JSON list of C-alpha atoms in Angstrom, two decimals:
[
{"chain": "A", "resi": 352, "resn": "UNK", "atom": "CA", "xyz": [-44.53, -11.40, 20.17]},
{"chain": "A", "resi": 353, "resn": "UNK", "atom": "CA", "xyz": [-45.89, -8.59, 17.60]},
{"chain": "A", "resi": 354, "resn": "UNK", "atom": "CA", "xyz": [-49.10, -7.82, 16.82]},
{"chain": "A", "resi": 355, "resn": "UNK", "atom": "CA", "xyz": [-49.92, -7.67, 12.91]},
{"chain": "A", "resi": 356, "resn": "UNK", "atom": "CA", "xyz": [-52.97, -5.48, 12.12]},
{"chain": "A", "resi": 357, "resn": "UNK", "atom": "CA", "xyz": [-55.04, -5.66, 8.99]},
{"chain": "A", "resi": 358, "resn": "UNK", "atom": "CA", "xyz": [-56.75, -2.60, 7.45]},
{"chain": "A", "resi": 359, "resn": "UNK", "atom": "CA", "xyz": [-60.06, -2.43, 5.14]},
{"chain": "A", "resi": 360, "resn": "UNK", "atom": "CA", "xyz": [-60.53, -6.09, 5.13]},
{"chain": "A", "resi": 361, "resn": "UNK", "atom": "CA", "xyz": [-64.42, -5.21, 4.96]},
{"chain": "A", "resi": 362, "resn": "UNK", "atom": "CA", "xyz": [-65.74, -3.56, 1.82]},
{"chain": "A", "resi": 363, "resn": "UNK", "atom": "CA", "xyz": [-68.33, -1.01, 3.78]},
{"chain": "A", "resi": 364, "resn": "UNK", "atom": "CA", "xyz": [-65.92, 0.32, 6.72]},
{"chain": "A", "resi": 365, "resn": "UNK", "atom": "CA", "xyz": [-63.49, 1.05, 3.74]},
{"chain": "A", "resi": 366, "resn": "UNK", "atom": "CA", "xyz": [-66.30, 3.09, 2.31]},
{"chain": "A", "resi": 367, "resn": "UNK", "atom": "CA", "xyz": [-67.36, 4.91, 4.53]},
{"chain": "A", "resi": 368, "resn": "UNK", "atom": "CA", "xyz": [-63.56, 6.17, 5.52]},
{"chain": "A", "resi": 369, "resn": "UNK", "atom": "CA", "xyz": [-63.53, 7.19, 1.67]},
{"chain": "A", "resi": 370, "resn": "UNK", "atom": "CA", "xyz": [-60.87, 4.51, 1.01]},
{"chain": "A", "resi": 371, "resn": "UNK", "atom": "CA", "xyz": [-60.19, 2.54, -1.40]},
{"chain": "A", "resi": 372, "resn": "UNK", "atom": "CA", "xyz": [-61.57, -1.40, -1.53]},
{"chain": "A", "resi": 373, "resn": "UNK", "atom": "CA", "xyz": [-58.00, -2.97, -1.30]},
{"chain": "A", "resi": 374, "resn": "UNK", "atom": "CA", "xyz": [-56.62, -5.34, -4.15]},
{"chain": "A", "resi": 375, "resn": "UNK", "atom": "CA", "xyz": [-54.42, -6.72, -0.94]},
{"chain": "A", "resi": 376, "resn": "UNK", "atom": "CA", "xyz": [-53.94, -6.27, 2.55]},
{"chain": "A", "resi": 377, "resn": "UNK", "atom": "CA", "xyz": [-53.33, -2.86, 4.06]},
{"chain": "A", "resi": 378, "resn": "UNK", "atom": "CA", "xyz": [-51.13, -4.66, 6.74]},
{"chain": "A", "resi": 379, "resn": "UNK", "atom": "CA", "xyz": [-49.58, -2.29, 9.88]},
{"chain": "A", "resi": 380, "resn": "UNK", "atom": "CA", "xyz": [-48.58, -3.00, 13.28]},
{"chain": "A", "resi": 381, "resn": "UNK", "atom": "CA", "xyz": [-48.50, -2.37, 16.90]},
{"chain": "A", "resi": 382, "resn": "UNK", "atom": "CA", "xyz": [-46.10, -3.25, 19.92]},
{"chain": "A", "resi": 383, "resn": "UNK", "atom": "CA", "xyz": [-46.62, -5.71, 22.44]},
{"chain": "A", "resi": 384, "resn": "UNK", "atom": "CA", "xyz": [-46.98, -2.85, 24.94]},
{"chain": "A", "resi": 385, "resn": "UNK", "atom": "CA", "xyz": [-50.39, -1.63, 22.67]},
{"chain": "A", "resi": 386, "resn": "UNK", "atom": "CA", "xyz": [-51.81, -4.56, 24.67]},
{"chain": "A", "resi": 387, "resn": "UNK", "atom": "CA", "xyz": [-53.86, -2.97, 27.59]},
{"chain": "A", "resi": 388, "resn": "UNK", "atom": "CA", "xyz": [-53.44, -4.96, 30.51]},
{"chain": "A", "resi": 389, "resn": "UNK", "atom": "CA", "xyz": [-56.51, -7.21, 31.55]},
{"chain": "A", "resi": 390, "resn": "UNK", "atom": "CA", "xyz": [-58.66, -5.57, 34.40]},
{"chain": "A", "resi": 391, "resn": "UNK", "atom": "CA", "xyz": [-57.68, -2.28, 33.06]},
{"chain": "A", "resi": 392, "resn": "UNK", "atom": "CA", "xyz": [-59.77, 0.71, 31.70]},
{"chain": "A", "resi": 393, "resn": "UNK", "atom": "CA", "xyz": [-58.89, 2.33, 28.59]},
{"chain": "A", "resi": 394, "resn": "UNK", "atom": "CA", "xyz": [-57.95, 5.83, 29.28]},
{"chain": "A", "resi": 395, "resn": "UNK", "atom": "CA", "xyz": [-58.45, 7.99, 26.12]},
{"chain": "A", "resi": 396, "resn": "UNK", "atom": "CA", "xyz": [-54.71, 9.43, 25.03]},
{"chain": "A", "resi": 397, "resn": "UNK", "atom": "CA", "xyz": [-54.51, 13.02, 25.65]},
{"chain": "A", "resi": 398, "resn": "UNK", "atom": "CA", "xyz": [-52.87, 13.48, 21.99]},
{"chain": "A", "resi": 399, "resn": "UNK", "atom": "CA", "xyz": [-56.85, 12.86, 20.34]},
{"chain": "A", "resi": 400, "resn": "UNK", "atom": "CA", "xyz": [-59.65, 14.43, 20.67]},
{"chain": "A", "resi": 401, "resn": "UNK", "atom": "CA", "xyz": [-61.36, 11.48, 17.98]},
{"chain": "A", "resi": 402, "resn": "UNK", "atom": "CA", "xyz": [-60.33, 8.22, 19.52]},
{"chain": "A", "resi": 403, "resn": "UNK", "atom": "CA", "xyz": [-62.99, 5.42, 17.77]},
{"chain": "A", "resi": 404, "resn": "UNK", "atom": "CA", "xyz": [-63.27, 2.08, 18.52]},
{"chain": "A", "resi": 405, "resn": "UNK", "atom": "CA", "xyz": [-62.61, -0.94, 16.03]},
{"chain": "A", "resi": 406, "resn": "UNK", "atom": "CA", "xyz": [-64.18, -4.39, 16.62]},
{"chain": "A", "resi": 407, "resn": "UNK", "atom": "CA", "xyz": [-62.29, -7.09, 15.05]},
{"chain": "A", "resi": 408, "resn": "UNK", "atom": "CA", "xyz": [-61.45, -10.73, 15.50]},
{"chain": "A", "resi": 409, "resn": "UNK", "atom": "CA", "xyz": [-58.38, -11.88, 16.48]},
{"chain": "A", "resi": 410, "resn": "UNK", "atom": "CA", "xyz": [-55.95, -15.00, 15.93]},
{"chain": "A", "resi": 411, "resn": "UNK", "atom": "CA", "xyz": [-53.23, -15.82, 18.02]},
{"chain": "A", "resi": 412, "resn": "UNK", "atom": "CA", "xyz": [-50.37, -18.09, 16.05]},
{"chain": "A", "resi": 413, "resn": "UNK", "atom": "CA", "xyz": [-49.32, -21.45, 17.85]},
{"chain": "A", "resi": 414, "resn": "UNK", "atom": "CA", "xyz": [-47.01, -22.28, 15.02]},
{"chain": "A", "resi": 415, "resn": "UNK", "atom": "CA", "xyz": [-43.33, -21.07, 13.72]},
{"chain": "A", "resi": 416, "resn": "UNK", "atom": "CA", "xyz": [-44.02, -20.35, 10.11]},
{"chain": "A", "resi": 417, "resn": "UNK", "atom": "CA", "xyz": [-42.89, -18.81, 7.12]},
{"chain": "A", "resi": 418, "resn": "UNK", "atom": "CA", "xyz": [-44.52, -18.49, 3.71]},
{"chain": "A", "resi": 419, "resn": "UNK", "atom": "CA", "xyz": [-46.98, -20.23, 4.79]},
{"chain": "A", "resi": 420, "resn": "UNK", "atom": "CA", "xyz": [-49.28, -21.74, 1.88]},
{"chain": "A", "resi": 421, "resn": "UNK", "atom": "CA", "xyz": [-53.42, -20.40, 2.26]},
{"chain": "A", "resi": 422, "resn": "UNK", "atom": "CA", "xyz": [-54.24, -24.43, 2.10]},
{"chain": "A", "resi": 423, "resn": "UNK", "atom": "CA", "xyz": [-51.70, -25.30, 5.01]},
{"chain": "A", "resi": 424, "resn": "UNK", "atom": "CA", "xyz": [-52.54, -22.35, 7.04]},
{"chain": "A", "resi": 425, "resn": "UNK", "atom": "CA", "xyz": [-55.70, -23.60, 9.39]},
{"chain": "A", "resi": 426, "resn": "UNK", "atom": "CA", "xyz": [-52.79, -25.64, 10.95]},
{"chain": "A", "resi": 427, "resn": "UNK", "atom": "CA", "xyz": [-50.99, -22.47, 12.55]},
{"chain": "A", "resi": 428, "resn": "UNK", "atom": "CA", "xyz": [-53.89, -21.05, 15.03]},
{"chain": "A", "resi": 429, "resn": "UNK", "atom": "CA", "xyz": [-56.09, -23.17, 17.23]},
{"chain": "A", "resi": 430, "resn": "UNK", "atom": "CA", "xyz": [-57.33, -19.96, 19.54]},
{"chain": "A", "resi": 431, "resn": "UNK", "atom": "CA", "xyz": [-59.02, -16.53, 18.47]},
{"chain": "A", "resi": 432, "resn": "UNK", "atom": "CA", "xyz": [-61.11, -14.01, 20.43]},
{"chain": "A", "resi": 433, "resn": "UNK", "atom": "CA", "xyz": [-62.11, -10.75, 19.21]},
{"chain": "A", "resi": 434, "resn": "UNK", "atom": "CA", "xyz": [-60.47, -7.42, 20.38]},
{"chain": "A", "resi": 435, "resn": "UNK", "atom": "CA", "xyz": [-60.68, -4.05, 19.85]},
{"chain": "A", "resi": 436, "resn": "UNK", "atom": "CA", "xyz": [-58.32, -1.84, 17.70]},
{"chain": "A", "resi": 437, "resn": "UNK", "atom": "CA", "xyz": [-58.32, 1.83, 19.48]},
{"chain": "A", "resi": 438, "resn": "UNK", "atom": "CA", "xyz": [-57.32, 4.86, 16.53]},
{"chain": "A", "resi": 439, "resn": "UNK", "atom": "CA", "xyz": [-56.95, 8.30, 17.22]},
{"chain": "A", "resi": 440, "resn": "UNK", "atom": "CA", "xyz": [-58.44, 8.86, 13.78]},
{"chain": "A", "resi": 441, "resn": "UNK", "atom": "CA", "xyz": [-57.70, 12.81, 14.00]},
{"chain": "A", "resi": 442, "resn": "UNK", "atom": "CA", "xyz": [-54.03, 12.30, 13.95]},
{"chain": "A", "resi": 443, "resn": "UNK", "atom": "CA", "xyz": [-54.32, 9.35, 12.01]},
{"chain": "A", "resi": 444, "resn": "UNK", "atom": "CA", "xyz": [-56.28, 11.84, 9.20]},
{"chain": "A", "resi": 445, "resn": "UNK", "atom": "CA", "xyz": [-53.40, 14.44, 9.90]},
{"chain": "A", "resi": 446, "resn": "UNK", "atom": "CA", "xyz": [-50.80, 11.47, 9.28]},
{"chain": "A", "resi": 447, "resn": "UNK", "atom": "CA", "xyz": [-52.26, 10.15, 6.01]},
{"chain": "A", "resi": 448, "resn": "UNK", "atom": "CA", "xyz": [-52.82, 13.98, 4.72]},
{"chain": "A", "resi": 449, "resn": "UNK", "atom": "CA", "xyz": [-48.47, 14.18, 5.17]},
{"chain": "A", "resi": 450, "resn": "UNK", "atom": "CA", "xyz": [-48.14, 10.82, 3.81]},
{"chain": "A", "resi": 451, "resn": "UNK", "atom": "CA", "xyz": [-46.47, 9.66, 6.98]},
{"chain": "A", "resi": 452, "resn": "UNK", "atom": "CA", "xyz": [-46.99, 6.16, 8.77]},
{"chain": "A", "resi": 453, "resn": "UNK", "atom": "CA", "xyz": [-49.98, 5.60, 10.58]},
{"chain": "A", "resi": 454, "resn": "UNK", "atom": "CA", "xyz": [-47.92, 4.23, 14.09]},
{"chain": "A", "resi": 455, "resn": "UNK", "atom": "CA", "xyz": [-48.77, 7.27, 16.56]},
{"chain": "A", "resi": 456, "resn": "UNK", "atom": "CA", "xyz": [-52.42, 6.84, 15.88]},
{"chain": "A", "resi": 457, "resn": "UNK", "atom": "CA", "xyz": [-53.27, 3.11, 15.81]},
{"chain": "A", "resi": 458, "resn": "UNK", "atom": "CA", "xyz": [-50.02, 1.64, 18.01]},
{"chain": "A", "resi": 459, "resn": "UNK", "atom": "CA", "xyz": [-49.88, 4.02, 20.85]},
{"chain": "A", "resi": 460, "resn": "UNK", "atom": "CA", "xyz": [-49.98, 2.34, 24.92]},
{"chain": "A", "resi": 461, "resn": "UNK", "atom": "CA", "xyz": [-52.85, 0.71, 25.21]},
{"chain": "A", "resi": 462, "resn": "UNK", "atom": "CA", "xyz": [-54.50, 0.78, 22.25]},
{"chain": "A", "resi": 463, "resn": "UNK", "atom": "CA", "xyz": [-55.15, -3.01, 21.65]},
{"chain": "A", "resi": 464, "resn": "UNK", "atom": "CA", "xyz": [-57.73, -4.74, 23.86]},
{"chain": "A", "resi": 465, "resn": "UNK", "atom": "CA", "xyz": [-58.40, -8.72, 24.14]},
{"chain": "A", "resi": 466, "resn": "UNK", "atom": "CA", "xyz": [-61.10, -10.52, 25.02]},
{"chain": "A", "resi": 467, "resn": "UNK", "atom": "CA", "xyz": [-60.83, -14.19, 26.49]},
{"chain": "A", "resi": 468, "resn": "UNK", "atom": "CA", "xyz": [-59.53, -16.60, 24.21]},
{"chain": "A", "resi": 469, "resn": "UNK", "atom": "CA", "xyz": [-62.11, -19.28, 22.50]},
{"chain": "A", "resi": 470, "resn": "UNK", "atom": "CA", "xyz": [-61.19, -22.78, 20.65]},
{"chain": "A", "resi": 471, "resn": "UNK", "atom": "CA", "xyz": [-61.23, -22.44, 16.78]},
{"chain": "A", "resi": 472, "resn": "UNK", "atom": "CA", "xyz": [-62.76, -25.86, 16.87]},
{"chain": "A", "resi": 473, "resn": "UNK", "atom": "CA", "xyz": [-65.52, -24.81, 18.74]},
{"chain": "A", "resi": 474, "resn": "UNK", "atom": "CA", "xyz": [-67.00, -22.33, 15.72]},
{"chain": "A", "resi": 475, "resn": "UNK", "atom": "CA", "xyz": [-67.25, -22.19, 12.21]},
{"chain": "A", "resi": 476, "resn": "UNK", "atom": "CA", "xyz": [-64.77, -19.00, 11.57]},
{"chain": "A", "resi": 477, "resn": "UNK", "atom": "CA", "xyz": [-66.06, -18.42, 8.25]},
{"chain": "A", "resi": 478, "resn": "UNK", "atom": "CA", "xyz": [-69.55, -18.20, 9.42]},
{"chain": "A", "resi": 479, "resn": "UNK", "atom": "CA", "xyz": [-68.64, -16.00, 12.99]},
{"chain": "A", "resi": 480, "resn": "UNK", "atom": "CA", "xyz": [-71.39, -13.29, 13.93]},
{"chain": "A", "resi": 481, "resn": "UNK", "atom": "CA", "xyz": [-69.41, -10.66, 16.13]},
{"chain": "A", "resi": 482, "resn": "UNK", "atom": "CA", "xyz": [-70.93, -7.49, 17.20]},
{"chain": "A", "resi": 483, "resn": "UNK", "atom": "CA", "xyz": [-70.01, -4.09, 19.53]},
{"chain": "A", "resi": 484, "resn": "UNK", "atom": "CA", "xyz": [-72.14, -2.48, 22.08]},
{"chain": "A", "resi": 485, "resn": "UNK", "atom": "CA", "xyz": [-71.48, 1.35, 23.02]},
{"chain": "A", "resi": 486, "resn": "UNK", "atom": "CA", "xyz": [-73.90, 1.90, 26.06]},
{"chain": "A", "resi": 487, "resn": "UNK", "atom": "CA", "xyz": [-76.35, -0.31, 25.15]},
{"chain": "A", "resi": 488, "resn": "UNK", "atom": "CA", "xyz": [-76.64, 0.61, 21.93]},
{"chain": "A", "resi": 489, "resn": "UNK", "atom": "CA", "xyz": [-75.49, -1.77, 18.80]},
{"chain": "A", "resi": 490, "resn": "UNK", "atom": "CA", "xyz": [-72.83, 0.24, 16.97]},
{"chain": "A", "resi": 491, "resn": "UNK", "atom": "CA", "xyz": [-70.81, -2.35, 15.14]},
{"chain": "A", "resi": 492, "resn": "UNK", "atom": "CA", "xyz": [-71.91, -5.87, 13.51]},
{"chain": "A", "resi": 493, "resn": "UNK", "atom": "CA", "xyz": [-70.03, -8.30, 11.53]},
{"chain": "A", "resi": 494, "resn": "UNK", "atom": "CA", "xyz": [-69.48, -11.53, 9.89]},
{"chain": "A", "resi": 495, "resn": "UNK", "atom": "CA", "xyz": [-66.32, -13.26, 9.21]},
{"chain": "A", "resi": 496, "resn": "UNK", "atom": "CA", "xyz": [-68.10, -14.40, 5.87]},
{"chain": "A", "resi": 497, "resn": "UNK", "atom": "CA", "xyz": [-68.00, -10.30, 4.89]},
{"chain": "A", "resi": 498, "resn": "UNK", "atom": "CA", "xyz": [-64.32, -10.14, 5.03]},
{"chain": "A", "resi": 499, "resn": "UNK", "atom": "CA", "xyz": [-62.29, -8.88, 1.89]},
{"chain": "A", "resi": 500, "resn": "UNK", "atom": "CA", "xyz": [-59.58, -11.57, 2.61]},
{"chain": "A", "resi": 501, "resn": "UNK", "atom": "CA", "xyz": [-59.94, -14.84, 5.27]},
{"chain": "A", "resi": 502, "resn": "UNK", "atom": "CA", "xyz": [-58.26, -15.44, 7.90]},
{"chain": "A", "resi": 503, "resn": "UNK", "atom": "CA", "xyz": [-55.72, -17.90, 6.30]},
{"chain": "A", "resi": 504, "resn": "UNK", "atom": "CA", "xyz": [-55.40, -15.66, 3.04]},
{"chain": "A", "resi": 505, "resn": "UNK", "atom": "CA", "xyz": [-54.09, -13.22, 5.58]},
{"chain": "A", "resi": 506, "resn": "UNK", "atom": "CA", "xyz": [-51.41, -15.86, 7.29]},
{"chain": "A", "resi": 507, "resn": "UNK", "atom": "CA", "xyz": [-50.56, -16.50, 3.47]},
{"chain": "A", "resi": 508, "resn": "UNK", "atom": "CA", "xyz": [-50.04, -13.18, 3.19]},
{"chain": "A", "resi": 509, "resn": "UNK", "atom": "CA", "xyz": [-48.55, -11.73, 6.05]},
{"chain": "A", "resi": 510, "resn": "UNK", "atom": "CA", "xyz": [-46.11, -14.82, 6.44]},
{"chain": "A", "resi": 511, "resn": "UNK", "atom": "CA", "xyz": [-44.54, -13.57, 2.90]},
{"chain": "A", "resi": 512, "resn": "UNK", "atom": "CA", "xyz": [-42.77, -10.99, 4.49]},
{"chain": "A", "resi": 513, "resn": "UNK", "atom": "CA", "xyz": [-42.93, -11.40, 8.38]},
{"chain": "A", "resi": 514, "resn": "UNK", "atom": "CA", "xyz": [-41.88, -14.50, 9.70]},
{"chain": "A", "resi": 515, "resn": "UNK", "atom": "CA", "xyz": [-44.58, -15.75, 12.23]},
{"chain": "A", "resi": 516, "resn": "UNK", "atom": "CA", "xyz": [-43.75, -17.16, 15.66]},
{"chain": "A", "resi": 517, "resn": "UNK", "atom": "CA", "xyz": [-45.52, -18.75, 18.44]},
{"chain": "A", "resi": 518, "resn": "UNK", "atom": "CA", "xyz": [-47.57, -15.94, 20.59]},
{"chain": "A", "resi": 519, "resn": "UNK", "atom": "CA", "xyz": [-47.83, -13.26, 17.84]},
{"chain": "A", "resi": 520, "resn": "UNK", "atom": "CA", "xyz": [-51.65, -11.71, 17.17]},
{"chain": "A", "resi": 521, "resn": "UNK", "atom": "CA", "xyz": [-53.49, -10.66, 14.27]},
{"chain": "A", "resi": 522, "resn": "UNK", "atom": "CA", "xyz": [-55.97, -8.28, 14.16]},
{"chain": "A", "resi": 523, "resn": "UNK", "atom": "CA", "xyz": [-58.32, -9.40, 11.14]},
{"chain": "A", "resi": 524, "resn": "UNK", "atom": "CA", "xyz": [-59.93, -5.88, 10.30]},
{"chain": "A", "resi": 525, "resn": "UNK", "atom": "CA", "xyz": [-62.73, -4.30, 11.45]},
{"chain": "A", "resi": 526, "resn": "UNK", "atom": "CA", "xyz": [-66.49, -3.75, 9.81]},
{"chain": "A", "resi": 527, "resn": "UNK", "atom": "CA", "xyz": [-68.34, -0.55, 9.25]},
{"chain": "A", "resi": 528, "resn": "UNK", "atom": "CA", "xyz": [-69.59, 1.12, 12.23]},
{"chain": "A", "resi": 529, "resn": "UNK", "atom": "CA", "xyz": [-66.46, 2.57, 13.86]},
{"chain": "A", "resi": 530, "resn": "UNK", "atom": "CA", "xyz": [-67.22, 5.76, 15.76]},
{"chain": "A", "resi": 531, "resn": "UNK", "atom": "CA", "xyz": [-65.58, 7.89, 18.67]},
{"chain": "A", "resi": 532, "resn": "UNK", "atom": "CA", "xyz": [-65.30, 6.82, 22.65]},
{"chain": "A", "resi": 533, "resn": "UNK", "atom": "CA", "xyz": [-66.32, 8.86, 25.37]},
{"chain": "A", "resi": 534, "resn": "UNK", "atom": "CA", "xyz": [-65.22, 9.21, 28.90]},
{"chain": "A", "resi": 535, "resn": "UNK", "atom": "CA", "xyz": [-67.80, 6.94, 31.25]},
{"chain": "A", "resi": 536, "resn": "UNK", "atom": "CA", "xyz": [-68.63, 4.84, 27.76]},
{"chain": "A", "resi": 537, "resn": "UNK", "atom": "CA", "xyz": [-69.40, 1.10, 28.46]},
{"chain": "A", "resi": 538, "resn": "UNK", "atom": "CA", "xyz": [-68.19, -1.00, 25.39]},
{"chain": "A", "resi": 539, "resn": "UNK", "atom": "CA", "xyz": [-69.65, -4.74, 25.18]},
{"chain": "A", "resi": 540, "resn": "UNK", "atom": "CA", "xyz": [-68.08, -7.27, 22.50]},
{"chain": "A", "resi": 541, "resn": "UNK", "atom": "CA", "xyz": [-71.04, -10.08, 21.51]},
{"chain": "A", "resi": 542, "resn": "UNK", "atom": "CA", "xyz": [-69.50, -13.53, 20.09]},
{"chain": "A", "resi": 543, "resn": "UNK", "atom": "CA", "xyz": [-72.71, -15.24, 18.50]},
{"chain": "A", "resi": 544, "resn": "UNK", "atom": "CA", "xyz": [-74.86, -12.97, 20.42]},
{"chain": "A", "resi": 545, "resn": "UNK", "atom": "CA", "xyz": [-73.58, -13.79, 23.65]},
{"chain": "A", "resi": 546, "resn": "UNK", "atom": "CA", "xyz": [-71.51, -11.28, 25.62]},
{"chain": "A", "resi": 547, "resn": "UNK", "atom": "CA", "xyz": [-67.59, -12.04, 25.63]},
{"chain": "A", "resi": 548, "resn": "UNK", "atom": "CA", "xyz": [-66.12, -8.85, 27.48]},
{"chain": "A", "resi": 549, "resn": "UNK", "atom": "CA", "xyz": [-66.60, -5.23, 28.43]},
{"chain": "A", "resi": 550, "resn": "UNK", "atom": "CA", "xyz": [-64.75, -2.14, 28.49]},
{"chain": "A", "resi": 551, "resn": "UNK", "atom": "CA", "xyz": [-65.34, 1.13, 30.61]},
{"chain": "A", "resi": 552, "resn": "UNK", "atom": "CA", "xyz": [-63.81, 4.01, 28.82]},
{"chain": "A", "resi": 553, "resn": "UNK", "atom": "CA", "xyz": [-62.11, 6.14, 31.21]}
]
């Protein structure tokens, strides 16, 4: 499986990184061993001394498919949770300043963390209220309805040039909010303001 990552799918987060609102996906990905393994911690990497959290949701594809029209593409994902996307945004800023990929900072061991799967069918996905707890304290909030590009204009999108297959993840983008992790920080993900998993940051 792969895991296919979308970047500044929400018009305030790219602000206030000083990017540019996207005409089309910023699209990037990660390894299947990004995934940290359930029960774990996340240790922060020793290569970052600015590693911030991203809450996003996430689809998992049940489907083979390949350019995959927008209208045709509810059929390809029944389950979706929402995860966090871990960047060490100090070499990702050193990266982008060389005009170098982005892979060491957003893809490293670990750096991709699931919650428990939920049915599509039991939400409205265009209407989902998602939200991040750092210690208690609200630090991220989103709605799906905010997004740049939905969920199945991304399948459209990404299945253009990336065949999909049964298994692989994508990471739908993250709103504003993002900000750095702490050794001994608790991390709480809230799916319509009930709690869906937690994190200690090691």
């Amino acid at each position: 499986m792969k895991i296919i990552c979308i970047g500044r799918n929400y018009a305030d987060h790219a602000r206030e990184l000083a990017n540019q609102i996207p005409e089309e996906p910023v699209i990037f990905m990660k390894p299947d061993s990004a995934i940290l393994p359930k029960g774990n911690a996340f240790f922060i990497p020793d290569f970052s001394e600015n590693v911030q959290h991203e809450l996003e949701i996430v689809i998992r594809i049940d489907r083979l498919g390949k350019h995959i029209e927008e209208r045709f593409a509810h059929r390809y994902y029944n389950d979706f949770t929402l995860g966090l996307d871990f960047t060490a945004r100090d070499l990702q800023s050193e990266l982008k300043s060389k005009g170098l990929p982005w892979e060491k900072a957003k893809a490293f061991d670990g750096s991709a963390f699931l919650g428990p799967w939920k049915k599509v069918k039991d939400f409205n996905l265009s209407q989902l209220n998602f939200s991040l707890q750092r210690n208690g304290e609200m630090v991220q909030v989103g709605k799906s309805s905010d997004m740049l590009f939905s969920i199945d204009k991304l399948i459209a999108e990404v299945s253009k040039y990336f065949t999909l297959k049964i298994g692989d993840l994508i990471f739908t983008g993250t709103p504003s909010g993002v900000g750095a992790v702490q050794p001994n920080d608790n991390l709480e993900l809230f799916l319509e303001g009930k709690r869906l998993a937690s994190l200690r940051v090691k």
